[in-house]
Every structure is written in structure tokens, then in C-alpha cells.
PDB file of C-alpha atoms and ligand atoms in Angstrom:
ATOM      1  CA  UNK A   1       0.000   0.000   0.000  1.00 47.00           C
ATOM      2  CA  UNK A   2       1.895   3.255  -1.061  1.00 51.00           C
ATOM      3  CA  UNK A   3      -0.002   6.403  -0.055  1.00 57.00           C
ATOM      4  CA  UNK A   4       1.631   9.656  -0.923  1.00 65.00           C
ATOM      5  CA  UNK A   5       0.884  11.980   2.105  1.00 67.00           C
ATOM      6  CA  UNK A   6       2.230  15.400   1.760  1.00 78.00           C
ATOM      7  CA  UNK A   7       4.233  16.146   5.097  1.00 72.00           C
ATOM      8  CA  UNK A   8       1.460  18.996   5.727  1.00 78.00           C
ATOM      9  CA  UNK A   9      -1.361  16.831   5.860  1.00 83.00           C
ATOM     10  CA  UNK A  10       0.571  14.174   7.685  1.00 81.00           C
ATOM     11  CA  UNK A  11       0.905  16.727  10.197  1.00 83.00           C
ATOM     12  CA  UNK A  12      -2.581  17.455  10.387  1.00 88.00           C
ATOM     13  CA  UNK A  13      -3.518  14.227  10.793  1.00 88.00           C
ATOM     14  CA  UNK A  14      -0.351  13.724  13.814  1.00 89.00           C
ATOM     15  CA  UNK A  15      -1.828  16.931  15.541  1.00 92.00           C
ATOM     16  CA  UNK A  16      -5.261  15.971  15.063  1.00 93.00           C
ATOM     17  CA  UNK A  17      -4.235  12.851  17.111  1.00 92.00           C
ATOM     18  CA  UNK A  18      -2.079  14.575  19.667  1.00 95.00           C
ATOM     19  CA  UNK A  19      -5.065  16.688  20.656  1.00 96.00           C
ATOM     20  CA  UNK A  20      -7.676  14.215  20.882  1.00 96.00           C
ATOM     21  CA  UNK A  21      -5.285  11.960  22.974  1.00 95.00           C
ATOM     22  CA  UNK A  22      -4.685  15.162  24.895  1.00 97.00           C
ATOM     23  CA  UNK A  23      -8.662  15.463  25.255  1.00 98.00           C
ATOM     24  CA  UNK A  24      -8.616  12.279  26.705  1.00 98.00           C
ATOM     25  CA  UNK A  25      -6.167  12.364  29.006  1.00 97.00           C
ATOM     26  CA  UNK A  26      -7.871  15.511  30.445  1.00 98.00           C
ATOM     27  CA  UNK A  27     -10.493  13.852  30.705  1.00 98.00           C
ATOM     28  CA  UNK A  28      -9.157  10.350  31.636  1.00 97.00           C
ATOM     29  CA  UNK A  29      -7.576  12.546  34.685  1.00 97.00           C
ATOM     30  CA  UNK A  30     -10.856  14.582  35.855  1.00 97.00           C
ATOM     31  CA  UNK A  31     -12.192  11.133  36.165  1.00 95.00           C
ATOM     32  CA  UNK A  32      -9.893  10.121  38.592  1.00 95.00           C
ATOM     33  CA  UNK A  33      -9.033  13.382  40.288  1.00 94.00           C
ATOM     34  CA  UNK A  34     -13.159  12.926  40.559  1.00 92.00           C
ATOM     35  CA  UNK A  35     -12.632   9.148  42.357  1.00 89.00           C
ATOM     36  CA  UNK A  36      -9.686  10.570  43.950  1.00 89.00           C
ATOM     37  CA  UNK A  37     -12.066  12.879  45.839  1.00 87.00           C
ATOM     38  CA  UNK A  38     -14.900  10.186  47.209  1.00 75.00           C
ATOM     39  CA  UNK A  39     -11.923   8.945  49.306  1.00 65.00           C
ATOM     40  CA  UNK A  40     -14.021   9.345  51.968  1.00 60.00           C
ATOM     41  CA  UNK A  41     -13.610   7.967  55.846  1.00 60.00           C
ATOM     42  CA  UNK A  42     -12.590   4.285  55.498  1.00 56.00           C
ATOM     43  CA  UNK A  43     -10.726   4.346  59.019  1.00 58.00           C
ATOM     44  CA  UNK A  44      -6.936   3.273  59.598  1.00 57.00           C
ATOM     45  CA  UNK A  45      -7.354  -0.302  57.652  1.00 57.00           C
ATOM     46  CA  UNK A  46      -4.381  -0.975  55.708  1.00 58.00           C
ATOM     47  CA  UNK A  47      -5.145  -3.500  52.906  1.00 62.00           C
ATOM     48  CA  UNK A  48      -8.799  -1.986  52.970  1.00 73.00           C
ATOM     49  CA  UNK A  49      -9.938  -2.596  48.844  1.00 78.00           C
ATOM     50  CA  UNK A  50     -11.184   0.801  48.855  1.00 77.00           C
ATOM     51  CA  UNK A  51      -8.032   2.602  50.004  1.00 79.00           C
ATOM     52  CA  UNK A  52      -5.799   0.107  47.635  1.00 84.00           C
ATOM     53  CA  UNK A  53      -8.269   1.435  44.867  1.00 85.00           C
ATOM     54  CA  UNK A  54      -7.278   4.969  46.329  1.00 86.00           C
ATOM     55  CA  UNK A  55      -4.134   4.508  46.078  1.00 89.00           C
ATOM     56  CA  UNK A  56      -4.164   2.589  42.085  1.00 92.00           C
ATOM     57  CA  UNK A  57      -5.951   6.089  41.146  1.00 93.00           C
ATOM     58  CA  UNK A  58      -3.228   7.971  42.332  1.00 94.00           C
ATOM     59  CA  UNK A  59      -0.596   5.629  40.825  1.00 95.00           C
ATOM     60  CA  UNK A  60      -2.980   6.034  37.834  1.00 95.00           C
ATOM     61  CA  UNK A  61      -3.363  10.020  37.839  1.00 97.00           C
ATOM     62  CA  UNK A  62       0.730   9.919  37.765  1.00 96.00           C
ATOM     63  CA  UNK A  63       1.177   8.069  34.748  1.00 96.00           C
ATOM     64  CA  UNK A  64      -2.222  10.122  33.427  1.00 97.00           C
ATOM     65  CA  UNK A  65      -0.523  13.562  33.916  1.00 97.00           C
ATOM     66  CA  UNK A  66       2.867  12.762  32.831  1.00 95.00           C
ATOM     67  CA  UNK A  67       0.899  11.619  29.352  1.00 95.00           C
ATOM     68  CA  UNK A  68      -0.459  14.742  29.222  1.00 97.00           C
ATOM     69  CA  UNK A  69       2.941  16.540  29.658  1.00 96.00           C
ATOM     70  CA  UNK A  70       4.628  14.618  26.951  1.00 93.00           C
ATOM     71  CA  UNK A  71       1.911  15.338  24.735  1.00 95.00           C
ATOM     72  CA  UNK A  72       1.498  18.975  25.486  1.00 96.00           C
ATOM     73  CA  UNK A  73       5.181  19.104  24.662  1.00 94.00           C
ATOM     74  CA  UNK A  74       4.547  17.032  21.273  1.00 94.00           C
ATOM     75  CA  UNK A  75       2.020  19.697  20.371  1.00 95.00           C
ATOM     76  CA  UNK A  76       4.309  22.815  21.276  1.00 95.00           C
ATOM     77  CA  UNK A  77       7.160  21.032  19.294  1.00 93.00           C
ATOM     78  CA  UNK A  78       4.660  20.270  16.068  1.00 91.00           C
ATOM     79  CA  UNK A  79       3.918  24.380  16.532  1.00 91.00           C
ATOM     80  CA  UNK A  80       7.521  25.382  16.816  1.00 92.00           C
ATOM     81  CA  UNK A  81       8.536  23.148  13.917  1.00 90.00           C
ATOM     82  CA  UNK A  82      10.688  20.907  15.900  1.00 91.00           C
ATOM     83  CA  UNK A  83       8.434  17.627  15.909  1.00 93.00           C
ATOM     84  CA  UNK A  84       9.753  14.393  14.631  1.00 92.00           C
ATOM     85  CA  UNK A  85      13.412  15.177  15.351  1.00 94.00           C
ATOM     86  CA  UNK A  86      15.150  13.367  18.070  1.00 96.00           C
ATOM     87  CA  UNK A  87      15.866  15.585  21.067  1.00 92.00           C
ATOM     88  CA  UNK A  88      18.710  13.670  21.566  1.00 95.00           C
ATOM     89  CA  UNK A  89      20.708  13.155  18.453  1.00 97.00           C
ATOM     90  CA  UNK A  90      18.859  15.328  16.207  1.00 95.00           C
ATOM     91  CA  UNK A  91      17.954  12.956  13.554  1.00 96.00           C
ATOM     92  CA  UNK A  92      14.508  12.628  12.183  1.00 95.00           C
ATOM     93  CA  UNK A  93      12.215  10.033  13.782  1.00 94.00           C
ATOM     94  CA  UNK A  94      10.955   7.082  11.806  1.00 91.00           C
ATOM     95  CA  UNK A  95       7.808   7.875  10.417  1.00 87.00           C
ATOM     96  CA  UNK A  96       5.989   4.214  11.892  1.00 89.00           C
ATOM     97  CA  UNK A  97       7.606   5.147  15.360  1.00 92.00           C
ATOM     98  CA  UNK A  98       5.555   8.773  14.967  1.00 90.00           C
ATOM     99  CA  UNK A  99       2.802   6.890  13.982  1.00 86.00           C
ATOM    100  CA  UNK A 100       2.995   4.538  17.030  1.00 88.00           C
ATOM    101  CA  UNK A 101       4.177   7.012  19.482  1.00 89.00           C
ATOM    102  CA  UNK A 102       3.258  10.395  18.459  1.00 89.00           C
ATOM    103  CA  UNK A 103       4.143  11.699  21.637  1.00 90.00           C
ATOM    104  CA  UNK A 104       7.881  10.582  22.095  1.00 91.00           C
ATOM    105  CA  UNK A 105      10.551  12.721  21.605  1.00 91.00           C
ATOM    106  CA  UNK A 106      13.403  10.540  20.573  1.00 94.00           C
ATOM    107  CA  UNK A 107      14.209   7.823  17.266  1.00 95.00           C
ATOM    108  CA  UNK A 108      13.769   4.406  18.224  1.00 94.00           C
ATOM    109  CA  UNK A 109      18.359   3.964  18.793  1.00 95.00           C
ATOM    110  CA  UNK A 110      18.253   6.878  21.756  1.00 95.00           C
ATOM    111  CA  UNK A 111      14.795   5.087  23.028  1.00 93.00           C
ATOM    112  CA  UNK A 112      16.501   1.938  23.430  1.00 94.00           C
ATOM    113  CA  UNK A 113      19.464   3.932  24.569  1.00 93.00           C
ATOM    114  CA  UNK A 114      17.756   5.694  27.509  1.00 88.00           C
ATOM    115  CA  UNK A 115      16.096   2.094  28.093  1.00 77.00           C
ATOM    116  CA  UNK A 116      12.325   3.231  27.146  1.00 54.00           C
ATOM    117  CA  UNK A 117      11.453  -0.401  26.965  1.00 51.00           C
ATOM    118  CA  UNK A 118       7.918   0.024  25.210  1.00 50.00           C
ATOM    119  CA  UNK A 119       9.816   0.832  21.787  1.00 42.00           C
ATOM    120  CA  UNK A 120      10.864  -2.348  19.925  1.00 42.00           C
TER     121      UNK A 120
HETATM  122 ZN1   ZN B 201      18.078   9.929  18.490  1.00 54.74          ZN
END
């Protein structure tokens, strides 16, 4: 399948994906900021389900904002015309790594460099 995309629509189509990724992680983590708040009185029970849920939102909200950060960062860099080069070495990311991971900010060598084990 060979489909000639102009870089300026591919771009649309990568920042059209950034932001509704974005929109979801906003709202992915109002959602749990929402849980976060029903903690409510459970007493001092360690190992209680409910505070164990508690505390798998707030593991969850970390991961939740740090997605949003990376892809705030993707959209600033697709503005400044900096997205798709590595931050690291400066070479162009693969296109299917883009595709993947439109969010990440290095090629796939300094990924497996800095040991971002998701890439292969
Ligand atoms: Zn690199």
C-alpha cells in the first residue's frame, strides 16, 4: 500500500491525534481526580480494597498527567517546527515510530538507549 501523504497533511492528521489523545487524558484525569475525591472515611485499615483502589488512582493520575505533559510538549514542538526530530541526536524520527508514538521525543536507537522499553 503506497499512499503519498504530503508532510502537511501528515501533520494534520499527527496533531489531530495529539489533541484528541490530549482530550482524553484531560479527561481520563478529571475522572480520577473525581474518584480521587470520594476517598471518603474508610478508618486506619491498611489493605482496605477501597483505600488500595485509592491509592491505584493515584498511581494512575501519575502516569495520566505525565501523558499529558509529553503530549502537550509534542504539540508545542509540532507548533515550533521541531516535531519528529530526536531531542537527543537530532535525527529525524521514523515515520511508523511517529505513527505509534506520536508523543515521544526521541528515534527508536536513543529510546533503546535511555532504556524506554515500550519501543521495539
Ligand atoms: Zn536519536
Amino acid at each position: 500500500m503506497t499512499n503519498e501523504m504530503t508532510a502537511e497533511s501528515r501533520e494534520t492528521i499527527i496533531r489531530q491525534r495529539l489533541q484528541d489523545s490530549l482530550r482524553a487524558a484531560q479527561e481520563e484525569l478529571s475522572q480520577i481526580q473525581q474518584r480521587l475525591q470520594d476517598k471518603g472515611d474508610y478508618g486506619p485499615g491498611t489493605g482496605d480494597p477501597l483505600v488500595v483502589r485509592w491509592e491505584l488512582n493515584l498511581a494512575r493520575r501519575d502516569r495520566v498527567e505525565s501523558r499529558i505533559e509529553d503530549l502537550e510538549h509534542a504539540l508545542e514542538r509540532l507548533e515550533e517546527g521541531t516535531y519528529g526530530v530526536c531531542e537527543s541526536c537530532g535525527k529525524p524520527i521514523d515515520l511508523g515510530r511517529l505513527e505509534a508514538l506520536p508523543q515521544t521525543e526521541l528515534c527508536i536507537e536513543c529510546a533503546r538507549n535511555a532504556g524506554e522499553g515500550m519501543a521495539a
